[in-house]
XYZ file of C-alpha atoms in Angstrom:
288
model
C 68.700 7.759 27.027
C 70.836 9.832 29.423
C 69.504 10.900 32.821
C 70.401 14.434 31.742
C 68.118 14.487 28.711
C 65.383 17.048 29.122
C 66.485 18.063 32.623
C 66.739 21.876 33.071
C 69.938 21.918 35.122
C 70.490 24.649 37.720
C 74.187 25.044 38.490
C 74.683 26.504 41.965
C 78.347 27.316 41.360
C 79.422 28.580 37.973
C 81.589 31.498 36.932
C 83.318 33.221 34.053
C 86.713 32.796 32.385
C 89.297 34.872 34.241
C 91.441 37.480 32.600
C 94.079 37.202 35.333
C 93.583 34.188 37.637
C 96.533 35.069 39.857
C 95.076 38.482 40.572
C 91.630 36.966 41.122
C 92.960 34.564 43.735
C 95.458 36.919 45.385
C 93.175 37.236 48.405
C 93.917 33.552 49.105
C 97.555 33.207 48.052
C 98.597 36.130 50.227
C 97.863 33.819 53.167
C 99.677 30.727 51.872
C 103.289 30.023 52.842
C 104.482 27.235 50.532
C 106.407 28.057 47.366
C 104.176 26.071 45.002
C 101.033 28.008 45.922
C 102.728 31.249 44.908
C 103.424 29.799 41.445
C 99.973 28.337 40.797
C 97.504 30.387 38.775
C 94.755 28.944 40.990
C 95.682 28.162 44.634
C 94.060 24.712 44.554
C 95.348 24.050 41.039
C 97.360 21.048 42.204
C 94.007 19.254 42.576
C 92.544 20.107 39.163
C 94.015 19.290 35.771
C 91.625 21.787 34.154
C 92.364 24.743 36.432
C 92.987 28.051 34.602
C 96.552 28.462 33.386
C 96.866 32.203 33.684
C 98.666 32.398 30.342
C 97.684 36.042 29.910
C 96.028 35.631 26.517
C 93.185 38.090 25.747
C 89.726 36.713 26.431
C 86.507 37.096 24.473
C 83.479 38.294 26.394
C 83.497 36.060 29.520
C 79.729 36.223 29.967
C 79.174 35.121 26.362
C 81.658 32.258 26.809
C 79.866 30.959 29.903
C 76.456 31.315 28.250
C 77.734 29.292 25.321
C 78.974 26.574 27.646
C 75.658 26.539 29.488
C 73.725 26.213 26.230
C 75.982 23.387 25.075
C 75.517 21.403 28.289
C 71.880 21.944 29.159
C 72.349 24.369 32.031
C 69.267 26.537 32.298
C 70.305 28.784 35.197
C 73.625 29.523 36.862
C 74.265 30.982 40.315
C 77.125 33.468 39.911
C 79.031 35.843 42.132
C 78.225 39.513 41.712
C 81.387 41.022 43.188
C 82.920 41.356 39.736
C 81.809 43.259 36.677
C 81.021 40.081 34.726
C 78.654 38.751 37.372
C 76.815 42.041 37.769
C 76.416 42.349 34.016
C 75.237 38.739 33.698
C 72.406 39.044 36.218
C 71.366 42.407 34.781
C 71.436 41.528 31.071
C 70.392 37.857 31.316
C 68.143 37.572 34.386
C 66.498 34.449 32.993
C 69.865 32.634 32.862
C 71.818 33.980 35.827
C 70.960 34.656 39.452
C 73.355 36.378 41.811
C 75.147 35.515 45.017
C 77.181 37.972 47.059
C 80.441 36.836 48.664
C 80.774 38.493 52.039
C 83.568 39.053 54.547
C 82.219 39.058 58.108
C 85.359 40.922 59.198
C 83.716 44.035 57.727
C 81.068 44.041 60.434
C 78.081 46.261 59.708
C 79.471 47.159 56.282
C 79.012 43.518 55.247
C 75.343 43.778 56.158
C 74.990 46.979 54.161
C 76.533 45.228 51.151
C 74.030 42.387 51.404
C 71.112 44.792 51.651
C 72.317 46.805 48.655
C 72.941 43.728 46.485
C 69.524 42.362 47.363
C 67.882 45.670 46.491
C 69.878 46.561 43.371
C 70.804 43.192 41.863
C 68.112 40.907 43.237
C 70.619 38.444 44.671
C 69.198 35.062 45.588
C 71.979 33.976 47.939
C 75.008 34.947 50.004
C 78.250 32.964 50.201
C 81.235 32.785 52.541
C 84.648 31.080 52.325
C 85.647 30.883 56.018
C 89.189 29.571 55.480
C 89.846 32.039 52.667
C 89.157 35.162 54.699
C 91.881 37.322 56.191
C 91.767 36.922 59.113
C 89.943 33.619 58.897
C 86.461 33.441 60.409
C 85.119 30.078 61.560
C 81.683 28.879 60.502
C 80.427 29.322 64.069
C 82.383 32.485 64.883
C 80.203 35.215 66.333
C 81.401 37.535 63.534
C 79.312 35.348 61.249
C 76.150 35.701 63.290
C 75.052 39.115 61.982
C 75.461 37.775 58.423
C 73.316 34.766 59.262
C 70.719 37.021 60.848
C 70.612 39.268 57.771
C 70.108 36.221 55.541
C 67.158 35.128 57.682
C 65.730 38.647 57.584
C 65.917 38.834 53.779
C 64.978 35.203 53.155
C 68.329 34.406 51.507
C 70.145 31.065 51.692
C 73.852 31.149 52.505
C 76.398 28.902 50.810
C 79.334 28.124 53.133
C 82.522 26.231 52.309
C 82.968 23.347 54.749
C 85.640 20.701 55.117
C 89.337 20.856 54.312
C 89.906 23.569 51.683
C 91.938 23.054 48.534
C 94.209 26.075 49.042
C 96.967 25.437 51.575
C 95.546 27.515 54.380
C 94.489 26.217 57.827
C 91.300 24.167 57.703
C 90.157 24.725 61.282
C 87.544 27.421 60.425
C 85.691 24.942 58.212
C 85.203 22.020 60.560
C 81.847 20.474 59.760
C 80.986 20.106 63.443
C 80.650 23.906 63.658
C 77.502 23.726 61.547
C 75.604 22.180 64.439
C 75.896 25.298 66.609
C 74.894 27.579 63.753
C 71.805 25.586 62.858
C 70.841 25.404 66.534
C 71.069 29.177 66.925
C 69.464 29.947 63.537
C 66.805 27.292 62.856
C 65.254 29.467 60.131
C 68.560 29.885 58.273
C 68.887 27.966 54.998
C 72.538 26.908 54.784
C 74.097 25.000 51.885
C 77.607 23.595 52.239
C 80.133 23.883 49.445
C 83.303 22.008 48.526
C 82.632 18.587 49.955
C 82.720 18.592 53.770
C 85.580 16.092 53.551
C 86.751 14.190 55.499
C 83.592 14.577 57.596
C 80.924 13.620 55.054
C 79.383 11.099 57.442
C 78.987 13.891 59.990
C 77.506 16.177 57.317
C 74.871 13.534 56.601
C 74.073 13.153 60.291
C 73.683 16.930 60.620
C 71.423 17.139 57.557
C 69.205 14.501 59.129
C 69.185 16.578 62.307
C 68.583 20.042 60.811
C 65.810 20.553 58.208
C 67.388 23.655 56.622
C 70.908 22.267 56.146
C 71.809 21.241 52.583
C 74.834 20.020 50.623
C 76.043 21.050 47.150
C 78.513 19.115 45.028
C 80.764 22.040 44.059
C 84.425 21.437 43.183
C 83.995 17.668 42.832
C 84.055 15.813 39.546
C 81.019 13.513 39.551
C 83.091 10.335 39.727
C 84.471 11.594 43.029
C 81.166 12.469 44.697
C 81.508 11.123 48.261
C 79.817 7.786 48.744
C 78.140 8.985 51.944
C 76.431 11.759 49.986
C 75.256 9.526 47.134
C 73.850 6.993 49.596
C 72.088 9.735 51.549
C 70.522 11.179 48.392
C 69.244 7.723 47.529
C 67.631 7.256 50.908
C 66.396 10.070 53.147
C 68.293 12.930 51.531
C 66.789 13.244 48.064
C 65.575 16.757 48.920
C 68.892 17.880 50.444
C 71.572 17.500 47.745
C 72.048 20.228 45.096
C 74.063 20.056 41.920
C 76.982 22.477 41.700
C 79.814 22.422 39.192
C 83.103 24.293 39.256
C 83.418 25.861 35.820
C 85.783 27.480 34.986
C 87.588 27.451 38.325
C 88.744 23.846 38.164
C 86.404 21.658 36.108
C 85.109 21.780 32.554
C 81.434 21.290 31.824
C 82.463 18.702 29.230
C 83.914 16.528 31.967
C 81.092 17.106 34.420
C 78.304 16.238 31.988
C 80.264 13.271 30.672
C 80.660 11.791 34.156
C 77.283 12.726 35.668
C 75.251 9.871 34.126
C 77.535 7.366 35.874
C 76.630 8.638 39.348
C 74.426 5.902 40.877
C 71.502 8.100 41.875
C 68.060 6.545 41.776
C 65.844 7.722 38.910
C 63.626 9.765 41.208
C 66.634 11.600 42.690
C 67.907 13.116 39.441
C 65.225 15.833 38.917
C 65.603 16.998 42.509
C 69.387 16.964 42.354
C 69.719 18.714 38.996
C 67.137 21.450 39.463
C 64.271 20.867 41.888
C 66.156 21.372 45.143
C 68.032 24.426 43.856
C 64.818 25.956 42.557
C 63.271 25.653 45.988
C 66.335 26.827 47.955
C 66.944 29.831 45.673
C 63.280 30.775 45.531
C 62.997 30.332 41.771
C 59.559 28.686 41.840
């Protein structure tokens, strides 16, 4: 019997097939300088064999495609971005299957706060997310431009998902140093912050900081299960069972076929699986 059987998975990073991946990721590739990045349909595509090809073929309804994939792989709820039409439609038409997250750019100042307030009011978002190294100009995790966003999240009771560690796209990694999380959690002890995209190569530091700060969490986005960092698996099996959230990366770089095929081989203890697959996300996103 698989550890996945009967588990209502909550995926804290899922999306929709892209009609034009190059256009979708232009906000990142405009800041890269190497020739290969300009040719890739997805700017971190060199890391993922299943990254979108950008072949230009017409797509069926992207929301229906993702729902079908979720049904086929036991995913009960997906956290999706609501910047695009597909995400807004998904959380509006299928509120039992999708919850929304708003990607924000702290460079917008007060306008970013207005966007969060509006998305919370109109779309019922359950989270905010930021890609520090992907912004233009970049904004570090502990930059004071981020502080009003953190404060708004505390005010509205929203967790924030923040990319940490060296990013896949070939842009400077300095804004995502894991050590910056310490200052943020010190200044905002009520803030619920979930890291995305691995925290590598500082996973040992991420574990130390999660031990230190009660509201700091880690999600497994953008990593195939067989590559989950050992530090994170060991932490989940010891003192961190309540701190690690499942996140995939469909369709950005991983298929759900691969993820669900590899997941049962992750050496989590039996009691960790329900928390990892749905319990922790349910609590963090306020879905109880």
